[in-house]
Tab-separated table of C-alpha atoms in Angstrom:
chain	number	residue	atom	x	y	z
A	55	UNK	CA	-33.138	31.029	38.663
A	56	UNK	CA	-29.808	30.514	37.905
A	57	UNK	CA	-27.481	33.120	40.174
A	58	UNK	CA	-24.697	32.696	37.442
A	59	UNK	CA	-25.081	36.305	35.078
A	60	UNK	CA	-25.170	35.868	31.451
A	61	UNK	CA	-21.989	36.207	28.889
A	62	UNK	CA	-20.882	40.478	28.926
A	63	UNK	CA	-19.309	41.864	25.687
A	64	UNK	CA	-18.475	45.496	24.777
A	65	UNK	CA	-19.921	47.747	22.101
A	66	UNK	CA	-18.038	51.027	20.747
A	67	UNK	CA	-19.849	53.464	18.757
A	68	UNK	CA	-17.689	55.658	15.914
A	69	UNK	CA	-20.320	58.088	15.371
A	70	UNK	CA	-18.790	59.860	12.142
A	71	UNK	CA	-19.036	58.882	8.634
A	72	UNK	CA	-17.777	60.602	5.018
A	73	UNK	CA	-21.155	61.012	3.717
A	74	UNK	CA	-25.012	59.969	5.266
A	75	UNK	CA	-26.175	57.269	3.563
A	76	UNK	CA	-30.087	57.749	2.335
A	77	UNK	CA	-31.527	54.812	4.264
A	78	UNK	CA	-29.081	54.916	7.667
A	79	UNK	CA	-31.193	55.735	10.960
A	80	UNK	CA	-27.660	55.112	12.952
A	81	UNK	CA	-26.425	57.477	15.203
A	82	UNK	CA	-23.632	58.921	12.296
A	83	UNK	CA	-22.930	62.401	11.391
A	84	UNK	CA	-20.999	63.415	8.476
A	85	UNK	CA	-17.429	64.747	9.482
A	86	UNK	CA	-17.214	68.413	8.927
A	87	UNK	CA	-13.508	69.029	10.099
A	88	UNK	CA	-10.722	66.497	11.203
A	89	UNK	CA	-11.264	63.833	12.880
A	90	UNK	CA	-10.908	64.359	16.853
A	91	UNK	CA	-9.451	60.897	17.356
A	92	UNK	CA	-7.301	61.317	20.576
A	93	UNK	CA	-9.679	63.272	22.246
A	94	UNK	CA	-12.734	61.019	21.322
A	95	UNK	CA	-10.680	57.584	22.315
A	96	UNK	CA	-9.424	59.530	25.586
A	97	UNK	CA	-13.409	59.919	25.844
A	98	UNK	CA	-13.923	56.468	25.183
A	99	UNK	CA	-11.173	54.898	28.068
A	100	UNK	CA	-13.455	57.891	30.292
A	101	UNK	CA	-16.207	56.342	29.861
A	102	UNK	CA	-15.559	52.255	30.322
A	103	UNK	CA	-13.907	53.885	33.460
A	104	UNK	CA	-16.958	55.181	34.298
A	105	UNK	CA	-18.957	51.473	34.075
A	106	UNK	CA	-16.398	49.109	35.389
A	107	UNK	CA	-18.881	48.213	38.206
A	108	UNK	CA	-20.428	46.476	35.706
A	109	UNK	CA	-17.482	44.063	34.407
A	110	UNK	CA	-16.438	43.688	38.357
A	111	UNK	CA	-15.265	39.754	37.819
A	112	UNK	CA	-15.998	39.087	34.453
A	113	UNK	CA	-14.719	38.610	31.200
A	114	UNK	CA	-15.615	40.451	27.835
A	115	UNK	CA	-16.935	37.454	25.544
A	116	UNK	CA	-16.660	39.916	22.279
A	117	UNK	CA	-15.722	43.645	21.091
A	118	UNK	CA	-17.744	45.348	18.504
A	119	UNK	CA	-16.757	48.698	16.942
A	120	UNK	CA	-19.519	50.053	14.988
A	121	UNK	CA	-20.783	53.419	13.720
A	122	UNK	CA	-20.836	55.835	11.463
A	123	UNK	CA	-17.269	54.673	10.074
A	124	UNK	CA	-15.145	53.003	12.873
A	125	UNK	CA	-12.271	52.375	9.988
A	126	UNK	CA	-11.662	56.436	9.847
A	127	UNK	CA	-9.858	55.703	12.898
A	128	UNK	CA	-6.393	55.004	12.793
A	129	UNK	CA	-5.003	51.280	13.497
A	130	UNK	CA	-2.702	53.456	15.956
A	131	UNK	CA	-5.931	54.566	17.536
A	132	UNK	CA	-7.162	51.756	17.588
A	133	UNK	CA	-3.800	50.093	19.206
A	134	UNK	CA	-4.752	52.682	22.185
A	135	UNK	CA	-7.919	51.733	22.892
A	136	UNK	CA	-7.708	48.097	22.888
A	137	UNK	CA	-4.610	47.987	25.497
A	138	UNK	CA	-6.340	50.053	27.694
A	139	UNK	CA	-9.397	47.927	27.883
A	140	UNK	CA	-7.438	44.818	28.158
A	141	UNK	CA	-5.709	47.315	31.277
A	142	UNK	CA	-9.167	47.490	32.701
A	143	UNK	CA	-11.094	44.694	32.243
A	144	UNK	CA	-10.027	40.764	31.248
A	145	UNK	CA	-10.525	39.208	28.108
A	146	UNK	CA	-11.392	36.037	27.304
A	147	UNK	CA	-8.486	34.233	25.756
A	148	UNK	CA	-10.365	33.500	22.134
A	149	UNK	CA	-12.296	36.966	22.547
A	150	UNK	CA	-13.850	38.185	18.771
A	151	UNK	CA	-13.126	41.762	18.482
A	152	UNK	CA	-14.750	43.215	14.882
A	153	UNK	CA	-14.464	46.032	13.449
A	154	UNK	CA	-17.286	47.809	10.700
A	155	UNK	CA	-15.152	49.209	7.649
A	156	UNK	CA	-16.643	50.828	4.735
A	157	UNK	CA	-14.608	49.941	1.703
A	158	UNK	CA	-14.846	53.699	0.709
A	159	UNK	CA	-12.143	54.533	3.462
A	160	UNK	CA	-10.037	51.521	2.557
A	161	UNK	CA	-6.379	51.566	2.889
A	162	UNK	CA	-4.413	48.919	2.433
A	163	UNK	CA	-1.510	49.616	5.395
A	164	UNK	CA	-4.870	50.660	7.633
A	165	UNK	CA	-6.006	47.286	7.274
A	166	UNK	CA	-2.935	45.339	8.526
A	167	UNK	CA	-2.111	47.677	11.273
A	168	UNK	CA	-5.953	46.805	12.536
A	169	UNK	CA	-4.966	43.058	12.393
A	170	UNK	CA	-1.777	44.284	13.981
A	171	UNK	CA	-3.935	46.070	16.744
A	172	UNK	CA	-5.347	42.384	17.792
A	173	UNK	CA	-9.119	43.112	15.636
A	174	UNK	CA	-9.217	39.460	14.574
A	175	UNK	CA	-12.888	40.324	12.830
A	176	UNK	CA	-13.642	42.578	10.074
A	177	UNK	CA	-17.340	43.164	8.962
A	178	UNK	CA	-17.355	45.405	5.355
A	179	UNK	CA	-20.086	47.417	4.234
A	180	UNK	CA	-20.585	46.400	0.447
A	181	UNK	CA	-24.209	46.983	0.659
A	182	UNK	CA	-24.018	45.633	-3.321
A	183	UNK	CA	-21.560	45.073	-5.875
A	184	UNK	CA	-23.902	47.675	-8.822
A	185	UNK	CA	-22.281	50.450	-8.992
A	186	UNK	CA	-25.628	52.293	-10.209
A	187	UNK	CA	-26.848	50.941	-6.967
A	188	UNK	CA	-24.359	51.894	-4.833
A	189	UNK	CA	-24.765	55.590	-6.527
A	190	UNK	CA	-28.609	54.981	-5.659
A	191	UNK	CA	-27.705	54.362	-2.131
A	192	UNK	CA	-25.202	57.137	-1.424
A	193	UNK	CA	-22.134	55.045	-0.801
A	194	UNK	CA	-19.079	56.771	-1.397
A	195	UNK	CA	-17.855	53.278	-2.821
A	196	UNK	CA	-17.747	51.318	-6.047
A	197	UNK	CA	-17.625	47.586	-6.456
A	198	UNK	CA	-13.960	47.337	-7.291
A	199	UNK	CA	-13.318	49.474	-3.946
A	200	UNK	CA	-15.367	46.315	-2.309
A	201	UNK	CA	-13.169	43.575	-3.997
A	202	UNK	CA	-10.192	45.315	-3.295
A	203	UNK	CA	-11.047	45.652	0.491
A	204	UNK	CA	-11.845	41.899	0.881
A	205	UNK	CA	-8.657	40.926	-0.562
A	206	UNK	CA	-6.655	43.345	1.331
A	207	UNK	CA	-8.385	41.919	4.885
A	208	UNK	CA	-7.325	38.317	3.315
A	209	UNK	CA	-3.821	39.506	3.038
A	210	UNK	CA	-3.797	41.569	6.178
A	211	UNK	CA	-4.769	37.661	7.843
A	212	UNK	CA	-8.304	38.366	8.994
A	213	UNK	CA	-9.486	34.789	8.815
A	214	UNK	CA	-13.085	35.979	9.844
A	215	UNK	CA	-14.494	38.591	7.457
A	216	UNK	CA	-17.844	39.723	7.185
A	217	UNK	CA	-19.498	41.092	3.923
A	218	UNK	CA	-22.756	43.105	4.729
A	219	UNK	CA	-25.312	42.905	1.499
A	220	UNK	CA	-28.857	44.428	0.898
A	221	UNK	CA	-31.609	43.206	-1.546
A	222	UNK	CA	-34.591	45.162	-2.103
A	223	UNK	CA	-33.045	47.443	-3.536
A	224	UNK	CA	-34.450	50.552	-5.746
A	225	UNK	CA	-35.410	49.295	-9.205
A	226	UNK	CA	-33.971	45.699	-7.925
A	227	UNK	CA	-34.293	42.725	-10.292
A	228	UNK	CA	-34.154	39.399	-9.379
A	229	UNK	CA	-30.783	38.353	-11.386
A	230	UNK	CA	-29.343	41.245	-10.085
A	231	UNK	CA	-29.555	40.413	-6.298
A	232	UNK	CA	-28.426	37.166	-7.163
A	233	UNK	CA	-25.685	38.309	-8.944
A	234	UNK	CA	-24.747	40.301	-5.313
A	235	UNK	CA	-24.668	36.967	-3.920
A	236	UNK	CA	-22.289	35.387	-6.484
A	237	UNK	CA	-19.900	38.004	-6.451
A	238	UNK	CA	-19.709	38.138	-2.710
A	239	UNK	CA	-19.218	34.723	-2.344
A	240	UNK	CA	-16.390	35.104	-5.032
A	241	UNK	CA	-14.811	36.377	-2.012
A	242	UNK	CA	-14.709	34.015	0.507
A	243	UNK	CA	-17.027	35.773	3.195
A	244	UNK	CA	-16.981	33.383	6.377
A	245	UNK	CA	-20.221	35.404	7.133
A	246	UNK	CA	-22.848	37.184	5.658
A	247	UNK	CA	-25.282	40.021	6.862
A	248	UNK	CA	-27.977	39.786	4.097
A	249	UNK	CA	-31.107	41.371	4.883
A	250	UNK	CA	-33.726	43.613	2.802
A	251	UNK	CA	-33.519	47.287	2.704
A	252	UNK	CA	-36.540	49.075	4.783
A	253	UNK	CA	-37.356	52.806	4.901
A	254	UNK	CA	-36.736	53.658	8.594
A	255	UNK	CA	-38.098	57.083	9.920
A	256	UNK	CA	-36.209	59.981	10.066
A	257	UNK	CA	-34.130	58.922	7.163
A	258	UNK	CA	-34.003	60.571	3.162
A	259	UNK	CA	-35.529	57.833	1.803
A	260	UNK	CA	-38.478	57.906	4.215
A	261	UNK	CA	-39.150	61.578	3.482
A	262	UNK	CA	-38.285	60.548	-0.399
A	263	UNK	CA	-39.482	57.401	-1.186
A	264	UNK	CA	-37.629	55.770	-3.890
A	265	UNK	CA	-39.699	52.888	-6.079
A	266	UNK	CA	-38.855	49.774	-4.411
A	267	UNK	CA	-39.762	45.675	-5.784
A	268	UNK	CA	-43.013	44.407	-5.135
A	269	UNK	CA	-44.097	41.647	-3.369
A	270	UNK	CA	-43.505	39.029	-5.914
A	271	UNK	CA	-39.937	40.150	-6.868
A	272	UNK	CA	-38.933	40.390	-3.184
A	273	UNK	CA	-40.253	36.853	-2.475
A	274	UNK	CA	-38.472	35.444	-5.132
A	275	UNK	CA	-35.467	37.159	-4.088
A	276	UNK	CA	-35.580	35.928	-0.658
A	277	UNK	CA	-36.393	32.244	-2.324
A	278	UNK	CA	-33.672	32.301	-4.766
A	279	UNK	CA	-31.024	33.871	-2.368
A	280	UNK	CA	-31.552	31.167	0.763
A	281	UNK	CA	-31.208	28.658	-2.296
A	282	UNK	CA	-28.160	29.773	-3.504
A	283	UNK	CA	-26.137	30.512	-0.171
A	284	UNK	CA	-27.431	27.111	1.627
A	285	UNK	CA	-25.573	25.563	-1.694
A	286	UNK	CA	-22.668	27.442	-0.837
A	287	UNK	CA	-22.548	25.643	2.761
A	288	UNK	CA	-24.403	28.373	4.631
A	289	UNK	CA	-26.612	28.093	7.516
A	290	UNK	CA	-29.153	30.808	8.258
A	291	UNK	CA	-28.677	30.993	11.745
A	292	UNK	CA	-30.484	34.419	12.577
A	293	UNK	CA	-32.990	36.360	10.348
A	294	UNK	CA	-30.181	37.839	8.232
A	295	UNK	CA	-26.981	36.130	9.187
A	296	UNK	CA	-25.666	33.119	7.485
A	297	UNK	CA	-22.499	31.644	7.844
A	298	UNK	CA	-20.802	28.271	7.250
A	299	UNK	CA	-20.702	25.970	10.537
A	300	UNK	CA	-17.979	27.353	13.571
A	301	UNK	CA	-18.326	31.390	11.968
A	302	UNK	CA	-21.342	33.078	13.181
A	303	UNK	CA	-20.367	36.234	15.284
A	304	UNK	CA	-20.537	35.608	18.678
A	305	UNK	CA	-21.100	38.849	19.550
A	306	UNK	CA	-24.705	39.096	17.380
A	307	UNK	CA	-25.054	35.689	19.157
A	308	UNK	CA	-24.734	36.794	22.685
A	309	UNK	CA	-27.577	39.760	22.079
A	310	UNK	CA	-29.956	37.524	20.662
A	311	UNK	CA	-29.624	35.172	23.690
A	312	UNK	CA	-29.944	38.309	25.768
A	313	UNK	CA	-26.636	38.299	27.509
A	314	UNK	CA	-25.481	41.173	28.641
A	315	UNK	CA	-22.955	44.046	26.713
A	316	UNK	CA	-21.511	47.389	28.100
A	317	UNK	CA	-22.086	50.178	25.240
A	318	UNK	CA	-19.416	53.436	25.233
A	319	UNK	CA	-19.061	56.161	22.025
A	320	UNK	CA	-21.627	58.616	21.703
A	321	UNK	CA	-25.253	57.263	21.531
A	322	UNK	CA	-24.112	53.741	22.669
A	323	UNK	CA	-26.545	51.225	24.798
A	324	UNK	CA	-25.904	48.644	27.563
A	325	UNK	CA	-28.185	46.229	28.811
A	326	UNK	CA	-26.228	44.733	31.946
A	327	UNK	CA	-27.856	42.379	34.660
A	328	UNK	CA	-26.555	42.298	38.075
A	329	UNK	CA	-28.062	40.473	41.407
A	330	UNK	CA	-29.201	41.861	44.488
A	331	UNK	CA	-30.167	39.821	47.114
A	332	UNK	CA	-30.514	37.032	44.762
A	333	UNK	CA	-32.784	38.378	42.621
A	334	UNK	CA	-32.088	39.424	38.872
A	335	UNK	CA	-31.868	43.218	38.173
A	336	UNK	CA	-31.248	44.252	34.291
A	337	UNK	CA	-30.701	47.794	33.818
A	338	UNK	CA	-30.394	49.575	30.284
A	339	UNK	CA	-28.175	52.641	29.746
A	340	UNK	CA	-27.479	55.214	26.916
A	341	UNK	CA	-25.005	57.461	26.432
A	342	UNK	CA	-24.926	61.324	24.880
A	343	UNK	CA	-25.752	60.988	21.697
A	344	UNK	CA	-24.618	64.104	20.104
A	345	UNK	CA	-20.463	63.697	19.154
A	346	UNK	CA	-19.498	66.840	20.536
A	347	UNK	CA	-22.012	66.561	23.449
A	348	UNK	CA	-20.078	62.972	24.623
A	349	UNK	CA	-16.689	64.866	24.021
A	350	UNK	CA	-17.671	67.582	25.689
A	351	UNK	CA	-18.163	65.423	28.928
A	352	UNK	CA	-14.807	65.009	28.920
A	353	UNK	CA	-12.321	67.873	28.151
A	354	UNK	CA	-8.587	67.904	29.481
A	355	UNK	CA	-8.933	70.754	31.465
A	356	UNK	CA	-11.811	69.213	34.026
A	357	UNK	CA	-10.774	65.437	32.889
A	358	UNK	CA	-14.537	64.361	33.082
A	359	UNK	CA	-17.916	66.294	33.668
A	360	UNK	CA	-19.461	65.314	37.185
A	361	UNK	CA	-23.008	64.392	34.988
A	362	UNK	CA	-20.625	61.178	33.230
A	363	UNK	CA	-21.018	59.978	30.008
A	364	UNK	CA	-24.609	58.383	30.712
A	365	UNK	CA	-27.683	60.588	29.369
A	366	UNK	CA	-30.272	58.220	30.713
A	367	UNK	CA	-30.411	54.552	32.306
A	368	UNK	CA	-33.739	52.449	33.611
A	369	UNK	CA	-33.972	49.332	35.139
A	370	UNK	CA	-36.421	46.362	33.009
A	371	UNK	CA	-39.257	45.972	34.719
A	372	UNK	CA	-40.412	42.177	35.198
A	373	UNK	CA	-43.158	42.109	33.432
A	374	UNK	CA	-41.177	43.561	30.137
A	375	UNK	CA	-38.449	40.841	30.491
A	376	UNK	CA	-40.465	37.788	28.824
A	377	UNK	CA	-40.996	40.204	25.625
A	378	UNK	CA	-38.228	41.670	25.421
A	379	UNK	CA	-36.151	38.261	25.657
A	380	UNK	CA	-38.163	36.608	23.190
A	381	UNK	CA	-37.811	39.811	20.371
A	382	UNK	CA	-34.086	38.699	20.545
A	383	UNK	CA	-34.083	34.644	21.001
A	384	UNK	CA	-36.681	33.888	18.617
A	385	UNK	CA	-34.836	35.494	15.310
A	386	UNK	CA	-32.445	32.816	15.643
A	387	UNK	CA	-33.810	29.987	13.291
A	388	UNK	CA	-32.643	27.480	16.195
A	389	UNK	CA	-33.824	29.006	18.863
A	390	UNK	CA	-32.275	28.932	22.496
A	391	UNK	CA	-31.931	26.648	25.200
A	392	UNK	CA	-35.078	26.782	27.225
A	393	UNK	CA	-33.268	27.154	30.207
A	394	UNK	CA	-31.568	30.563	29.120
A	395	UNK	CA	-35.669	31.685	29.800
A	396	UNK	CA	-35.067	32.079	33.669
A	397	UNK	CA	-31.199	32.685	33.451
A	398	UNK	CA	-31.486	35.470	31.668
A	399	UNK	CA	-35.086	37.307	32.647
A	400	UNK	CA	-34.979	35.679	36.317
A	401	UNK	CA	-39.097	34.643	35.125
A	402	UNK	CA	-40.228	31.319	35.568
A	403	UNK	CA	-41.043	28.475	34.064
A	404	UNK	CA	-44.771	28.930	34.316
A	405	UNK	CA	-44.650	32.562	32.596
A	406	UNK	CA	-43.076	30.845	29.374
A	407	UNK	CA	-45.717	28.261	29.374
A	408	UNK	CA	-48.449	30.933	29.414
A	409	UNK	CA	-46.460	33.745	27.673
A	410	UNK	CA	-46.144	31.944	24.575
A	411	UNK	CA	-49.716	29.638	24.415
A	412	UNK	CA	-50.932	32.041	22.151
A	413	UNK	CA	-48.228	31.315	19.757
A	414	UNK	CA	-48.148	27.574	20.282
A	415	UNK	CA	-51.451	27.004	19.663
A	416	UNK	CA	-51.223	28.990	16.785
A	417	UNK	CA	-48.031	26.457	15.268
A	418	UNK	CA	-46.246	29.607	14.767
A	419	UNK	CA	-43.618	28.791	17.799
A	420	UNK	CA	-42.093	25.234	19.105
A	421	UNK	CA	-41.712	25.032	22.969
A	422	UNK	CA	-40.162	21.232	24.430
A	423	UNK	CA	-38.414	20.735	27.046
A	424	UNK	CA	-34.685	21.442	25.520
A	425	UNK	CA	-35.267	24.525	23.276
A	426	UNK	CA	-38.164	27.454	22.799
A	427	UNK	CA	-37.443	28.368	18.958
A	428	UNK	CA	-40.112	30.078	16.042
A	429	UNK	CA	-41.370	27.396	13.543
A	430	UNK	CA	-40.921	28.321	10.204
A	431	UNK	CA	-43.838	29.651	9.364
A	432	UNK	CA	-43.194	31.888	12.843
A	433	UNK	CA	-39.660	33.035	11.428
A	434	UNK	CA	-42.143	34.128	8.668
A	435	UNK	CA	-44.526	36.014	10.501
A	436	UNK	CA	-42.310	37.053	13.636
A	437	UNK	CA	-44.113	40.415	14.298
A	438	UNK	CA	-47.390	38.560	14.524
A	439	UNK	CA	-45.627	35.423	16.443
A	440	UNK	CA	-44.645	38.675	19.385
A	441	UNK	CA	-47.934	40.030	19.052
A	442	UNK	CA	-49.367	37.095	20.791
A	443	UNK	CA	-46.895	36.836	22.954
A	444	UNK	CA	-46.881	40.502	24.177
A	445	UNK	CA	-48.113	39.847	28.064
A	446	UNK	CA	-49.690	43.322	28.155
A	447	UNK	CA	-52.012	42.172	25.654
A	448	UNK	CA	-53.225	39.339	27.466
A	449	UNK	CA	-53.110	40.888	30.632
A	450	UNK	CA	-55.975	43.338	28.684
A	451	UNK	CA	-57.472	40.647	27.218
C-alpha cells in the first residue's frame, strides 16, 4: 500500500432554500425568517477549526458549496469564508472552488462579487428550460430567469459554468428533453449534470406520485440525448456528467476515485483517511443536521458547545472498503487506475481479483493490469454489476 493519502477537498453545506422542491431529499429547509448569514459562516470557520487535524500538511484539491441555496448568501459572505479557509488551511494554486446557484435567486451584482470572492466555478440549477415543467417541479424559476443567469456568470468571467438538467420528467416527451439539451447548449455550458429524475423517499413526489415516461420514452431519451451532446464535443465521463475534454469538475472527480473531502454546514459528510502505524484508517463523519441545531453549537456567548459540530463519526471497516470504493470508481465510464485499489482502501491486490470475479466473468466489468473500469453493458446494469461484487454476499455464499 501506498503510505501517500489520497487528494482532500472541502464540502460546505447551505442548508436553506426559498421553496422545497417536490423531488429534493437534500438536507434544505425553506427559510422562514432572514437569513442568519454571519452567525451561520462564524459557525462554519467553528467548525473547519474543529477538523484541521485532518488537513494537517495538505492541500485542498477543490471547494464545493452546495445546499439548499448556497447563492442566498451574500458574495460579501462569501468573501469571509473563503479568506479564512485560505487562513487555515493551503490551497492548491489552480484549486476549483464552485458554487450551486439557483437562477431563481439570481442577481446580477451577486454574481460578479462571487467571481470577485475567488469562486472560479458556478454550477446552476435549470433543472429544464419548460416553464410548465419547471411549475411541475416547484422551482421558483422560469426559463428566461435560466438564460439570464448563464449570461450574467459569462459576463461576471466564470469560464467554468455548470448547467444541471433533468429528463424524465412528468408528462416528458421525447422532443421536449431534447429540446432541454439544445437550449442549454445554446449557452455554452463547459459541463453538464444530466441525469433522470427518480422519486427518492421522504420526498412529495414519493408520497404523490406524479405520472412519469415509460420505459420506451425514457430509453429513447437517454439514446437521443448521449447522441446529441457527444455531437456537441461531450464526453460522458461519469453516469451523468459530460463535459468537453480539460472541464470535468475535479471535485465530483476526486469522490468517485475515493479521495478524501472534509464536509462543514449543517448535515455535511467527510470521509478522511489517515495512517497509523502504517496502516490505512478511513473514518466518516456527519455533522448536525438540523440548521438551528449546527448554529446552536456555536453561539457568541459560549463561542462553541463542548459536544462540536460532529453528531456522529465511524471508522470503515476493511471488509466495507472494496464496496464502497467500487460504488464510486466504477460510475466513471473510464474507470480508475488499478493502482488507486490499494491507495485508497489499503486492500490488496488479491481482494480485487476475487472481489470482482463475479463481475468479470459475467463481461459486465473490465479488470487489466492499468485500469479496473464497468464495460458498457456494466455502466448499464451497475446495481447488478455491485451486487456481485458485494463481498458479504460471497462471504454467505
Amino acid at each position: 500500500m501506498s503510505a501517500e493519502l489520497p487528494p482532500l477537498s472541502l464540502y460546505i453545506h447551505t442548508p436553506w432554500c426559498v421553496r422545497k422542491c417536490p423531488y429534493c431529499d437534500f438536507n434544505s429547509h425553506e427559510l422562514q425568517s432572514s437569513l442568519p448569514e454571519r452567525a451561520y459562516i462564524d459557525a462554519l470557520i467553528a467548525d473547519l477549526e474543529a477538523d484541521l487535524d485532518a488537513a494537517a500538511g495538505r492541500k485542498l484539491e477543490s471547494i464545493f458549496i452546495g445546499g439548499g441555496t448556497p447563492s442566498l448568501i451574500s458574495a460579501a459572505g462569501y468573501c469571509r469564508l473563503l479568506d479564512a479557509i485560505a487562513d487555515r488551511v493551503a490551497l492548491a494554486e489552480d484549486i476549483e472552488i464552485t458554487l450551486e446557484a439557483n437562477p431563481g435567486t439570481f442577481e446580477r451584482e451577486r454574481f460578479f462579487g462571487f467571481r470577485e470572492a475567488g469562486i472560479n466555478r458556478l454550477s446552476l440549477g435549470v433543472q429544464s428550460f419548460s416553464d410548465t415543467a419547471l411549475a411541475r417541479l416547484g422551482r421558483i424559476h422560469g426559463s428566461d430567469d435560466a438564460r439570464r443567469a448563464a449570461a450574467t456568470a459569462r459576463e461576471a468571467g466564470f469560464d467554468e459554468l455548470n448547467i444541471d438538467l433533468m429528463h424524465g420528467l412528468p408528462g416528458q416527451r421525447v422532443q421536449a428533453a431534447r429540446d432541454d439539451i439544445e437550449q442549454a447548449l445554446a449557452l455554452s455550458p463547459t459541463h453538464l449534470s444530466w441525469y433522470q429524475l427518480t422519486l427518492e423517499p421522504n420526498t412529495a413526489f414519493y408520497s404523490r406520485p406524479p405520472e412519469l415516461p415509460d420505459e420506451t420514452v425514457l430509453e429513447a431519451i437517454q439514446q437521443q440525448g448521449e447522441t446529441r451532446l457527444t455531437a456537441a464535443g461531450f464526453a460522458r465521463y461519469e453516469i451523468s456528467a459530460w463535459s468537453p475534454p480539460g472541464h470535468a469538475s475535479r471535485h465530483n472527480l476526486n469522490y468517485w476515485r475515493f479521495g478524501d473531502y472534509l464536509g462543514i454546514g449543517a448535515g455535511a459528510h467527510a470521509k478522511l483517511s489517515r495512517l497509523e502505524q502504517g496502516e490505512l484508517v478511513i473514518e466518516r463523519r456527519w455533522k448536525v443536521r438540523q440548521p438551528q441545531g449546527y448554529l446552536a453549537r456555536h453561539t457568541p456567548a459560549q463561542k462553541s458547545d463542548p459536544r462540536g459540530f460532529t453528531a456522529g463519526s465511524r471508522e470503515v471497516d476493511r471488509d466495507e472498503r472494496g464496496l464502497e470504493f467500487l460504488m464510486n470508481a466504477l460510475r466513471l465510464v473510464q474507470g480508475v487506475p488499478r493502482g488507486d485499489w490499494s491507495a485508497r482502501t489499503g486492500l490488496d491486490d488479491a481482494r480485487l481479483i476475487r472481489q470482482t470475479a463475479p463481475a468479470v466473468r459475467r463481461e459486465l466489468l473490465d479488470l487489466d493490469s492499468e485500469r479496473l473500469r464497468a464495460t458498457p453493458l456494466g455502466l448499464l446494469f451497475l446495481d447488478d454489476l455491485l451486487a456481485l461484487c458485494d463481498d458479504e454476499i460471497l462471504v454467505r455464499g
